[in-house]
mmCIF file of C-alpha atoms and ligand atoms in Angstrom:
data_model
loop_
_atom_site.group_PDB
_atom_site.id
_atom_site.type_symbol
_atom_site.label_atom_id
_atom_site.label_comp_id
_atom_site.label_asym_id
_atom_site.label_seq_id
_atom_site.Cartn_x
_atom_site.Cartn_y
_atom_site.Cartn_z
ATOM 1 C CA UNK S 104 20.501 13.519 6.032
ATOM 2 C CA UNK S 105 20.196 16.691 4.011
ATOM 3 C CA UNK S 106 18.294 15.145 1.084
ATOM 4 C CA UNK S 107 15.723 13.404 3.257
ATOM 5 C CA UNK S 108 14.779 16.615 5.032
ATOM 6 C CA UNK S 109 14.543 18.207 1.611
ATOM 7 C CA UNK S 110 12.084 15.542 0.457
ATOM 8 C CA UNK S 111 10.052 16.054 3.627
ATOM 9 C CA UNK S 112 9.907 19.774 3.147
ATOM 10 C CA UNK S 113 8.823 19.328 -0.476
ATOM 11 C CA UNK S 114 5.832 17.267 0.636
ATOM 12 C CA UNK S 115 5.153 19.661 3.481
ATOM 13 C CA UNK S 116 5.066 22.560 1.025
ATOM 14 C CA UNK S 117 2.745 20.656 -1.331
ATOM 15 C CA UNK S 118 0.434 19.741 1.512
ATOM 16 C CA UNK S 119 0.164 23.370 2.571
ATOM 17 C CA UNK S 120 -0.416 24.428 -1.002
ATOM 18 C CA UNK S 121 -2.943 21.808 -2.134
ATOM 19 C CA UNK S 122 -4.212 20.150 1.032
ATOM 20 C CA UNK S 123 -3.491 16.647 2.308
ATOM 21 C CA UNK S 124 -6.380 15.065 0.421
ATOM 22 C CA UNK S 125 -5.338 16.353 -2.992
ATOM 23 C CA UNK S 126 -1.945 14.712 -2.548
ATOM 24 C CA UNK S 127 -3.628 11.302 -2.831
ATOM 25 C CA UNK S 128 -3.786 11.824 -6.585
ATOM 26 C CA UNK S 129 -0.304 13.262 -6.875
ATOM 27 C CA UNK S 130 1.554 11.636 -9.777
ATOM 28 C CA UNK S 131 4.649 13.624 -10.529
ATOM 29 C CA UNK S 132 6.758 16.386 -9.053
ATOM 30 C CA UNK S 133 9.069 18.508 -11.165
ATOM 31 C CA UNK S 134 11.881 20.354 -9.486
ATOM 32 C CA UNK S 135 14.253 22.934 -10.832
ATOM 33 C CA UNK S 136 17.598 22.567 -9.122
ATOM 34 C CA UNK S 137 20.426 25.005 -9.718
ATOM 35 C CA UNK S 138 23.946 23.625 -10.138
ATOM 36 C CA UNK S 139 24.927 25.726 -7.124
ATOM 37 C CA UNK S 140 21.949 24.658 -5.004
ATOM 38 C CA UNK S 141 24.112 22.232 -3.058
ATOM 39 C CA UNK S 142 21.885 19.306 -3.983
ATOM 40 C CA UNK S 143 23.097 16.117 -5.582
ATOM 41 C CA UNK S 144 20.307 14.950 -7.946
ATOM 42 C CA UNK S 145 21.158 11.252 -7.568
ATOM 43 C CA UNK S 146 21.110 11.482 -3.776
ATOM 44 C CA UNK S 147 17.878 13.416 -3.910
ATOM 45 C CA UNK S 148 16.291 10.773 -6.163
ATOM 46 C CA UNK S 149 17.447 8.015 -3.788
ATOM 47 C CA UNK S 150 16.155 9.856 -0.732
ATOM 48 C CA UNK S 151 12.869 10.524 -2.519
ATOM 49 C CA UNK S 152 12.455 6.853 -3.440
ATOM 50 C CA UNK S 153 13.331 5.658 0.064
ATOM 51 C CA UNK S 154 11.056 8.155 1.777
ATOM 52 C CA UNK S 155 8.030 7.650 -0.503
ATOM 53 C CA UNK S 156 8.307 3.865 -0.196
ATOM 54 C CA UNK S 157 8.376 4.162 3.578
ATOM 55 C CA UNK S 158 5.404 6.501 3.542
ATOM 56 C CA UNK S 159 3.501 4.104 1.295
ATOM 57 C CA UNK S 160 0.887 6.475 -0.022
ATOM 58 C CA UNK S 161 3.426 8.291 -2.218
ATOM 59 C CA UNK S 162 5.119 5.174 -3.552
ATOM 60 C CA UNK S 163 3.887 5.790 -7.100
ATOM 61 C CA UNK S 164 4.887 9.459 -7.288
ATOM 62 C CA UNK S 165 7.614 10.269 -9.794
ATOM 63 C CA UNK S 166 10.275 12.877 -9.225
ATOM 64 C CA UNK S 167 11.731 14.770 -12.128
ATOM 65 C CA UNK S 168 14.749 16.988 -11.564
ATOM 66 C CA UNK S 169 15.668 19.641 -14.071
ATOM 67 C CA UNK S 170 19.159 21.019 -13.576
ATOM 68 C CA UNK S 171 19.462 24.759 -13.982
ATOM 69 C CA UNK S 172 22.796 26.008 -15.339
ATOM 70 C CA UNK S 173 24.769 28.775 -13.662
ATOM 71 C CA UNK S 174 24.498 32.271 -15.081
ATOM 72 C CA UNK S 175 26.411 35.358 -14.080
ATOM 73 C CA UNK S 176 26.070 39.047 -14.779
ATOM 74 C CA UNK S 177 29.139 41.020 -15.677
ATOM 75 C CA UNK S 178 29.903 44.114 -13.565
ATOM 76 C CA UNK S 179 31.975 45.527 -16.408
ATOM 77 C CA UNK S 180 29.795 45.145 -19.506
ATOM 78 C CA UNK S 181 26.496 44.360 -17.739
ATOM 79 C CA UNK S 182 25.656 41.339 -19.849
ATOM 80 C CA UNK S 183 24.684 37.871 -18.683
ATOM 81 C CA UNK S 184 26.427 34.691 -19.658
ATOM 82 C CA UNK S 185 26.598 31.044 -18.725
ATOM 83 C CA UNK S 186 29.312 29.616 -16.517
ATOM 84 C CA UNK S 187 31.209 26.560 -17.649
ATOM 85 C CA UNK S 188 33.453 24.416 -15.478
ATOM 86 C CA UNK S 189 32.849 26.808 -12.598
ATOM 87 C CA UNK S 190 34.931 29.524 -14.241
ATOM 88 C CA UNK S 191 33.251 32.710 -13.135
ATOM 89 C CA UNK S 192 34.214 34.990 -15.975
ATOM 90 C CA UNK S 193 32.078 37.029 -18.348
ATOM 91 C CA UNK S 194 31.397 35.165 -21.584
ATOM 92 C CA UNK S 195 31.451 38.441 -23.536
ATOM 93 C CA UNK S 196 34.388 40.504 -22.247
ATOM 94 C CA UNK S 197 36.236 37.882 -20.207
ATOM 95 C CA UNK S 198 36.331 39.852 -16.950
ATOM 96 C CA UNK S 199 35.892 37.955 -13.701
ATOM 97 C CA UNK S 200 32.494 38.158 -12.076
ATOM 98 C CA UNK S 201 30.840 36.670 -9.019
ATOM 99 C CA UNK S 202 27.369 38.130 -9.586
ATOM 100 C CA UNK S 203 25.345 34.931 -9.801
ATOM 101 C CA UNK S 204 21.904 35.529 -11.298
ATOM 102 C CA UNK S 205 20.867 31.904 -11.822
ATOM 103 C CA UNK S 206 21.881 28.489 -10.571
ATOM 104 C CA UNK S 207 21.247 28.623 -6.817
ATOM 105 C CA UNK S 208 17.515 27.932 -6.965
ATOM 106 C CA UNK S 209 15.657 24.947 -5.630
ATOM 107 C CA UNK S 210 12.077 25.241 -6.806
ATOM 108 C CA UNK S 211 9.009 23.089 -7.112
ATOM 109 C CA UNK S 212 8.463 23.901 -10.743
ATOM 110 C CA UNK S 213 5.331 21.895 -11.499
ATOM 111 C CA UNK S 214 3.187 19.148 -10.014
ATOM 112 C CA UNK S 215 0.906 16.720 -11.837
ATOM 113 C CA UNK S 216 -2.183 15.138 -10.375
ATOM 114 C CA UNK S 217 -4.015 12.096 -11.697
ATOM 115 C CA UNK S 218 -7.288 13.018 -13.351
ATOM 116 C CA UNK S 219 -9.866 11.511 -11.118
ATOM 117 C CA UNK S 220 -13.385 12.447 -10.106
ATOM 118 C CA UNK S 221 -13.426 13.556 -6.487
ATOM 119 C CA UNK S 222 -15.701 11.588 -4.196
ATOM 120 C CA UNK S 223 -15.748 8.387 -6.252
ATOM 121 C CA UNK S 224 -13.012 6.527 -4.424
ATOM 122 C CA UNK S 225 -14.454 5.991 -0.952
ATOM 123 C CA UNK S 226 -17.776 4.139 -1.075
ATOM 124 C CA UNK S 227 -19.333 3.518 2.311
HETATM 125 ZN ZN1 ZN P 396 31.512 41.435 -19.506
#
């Protein structure tokens, strides 16, 4: 399933970035998902919930998805405008355009960690 592998790769990326130990205090992940990113937010949320519950240690982590609207650049007048209802026309001069400058991204925008003193959680 597409969304599950996405969730896995998100955690893989975070582990590479912060280290496996730091992820113990992970609280919240914020994604920016373009409307053309081919990701269904609801399915992604469901896959995230299912996967983190199975993994156990990430069961408390929240996922926030921010949808990024589509923006195009006009080849005629050179200006950028938003795309509504998937009509790829310039919002200024009305010419058709397929130069997408925003809306295909899938980014880990921000991550939050619980504030906790390192080394205080594992007494021998
Ligand atoms: Zn234009």
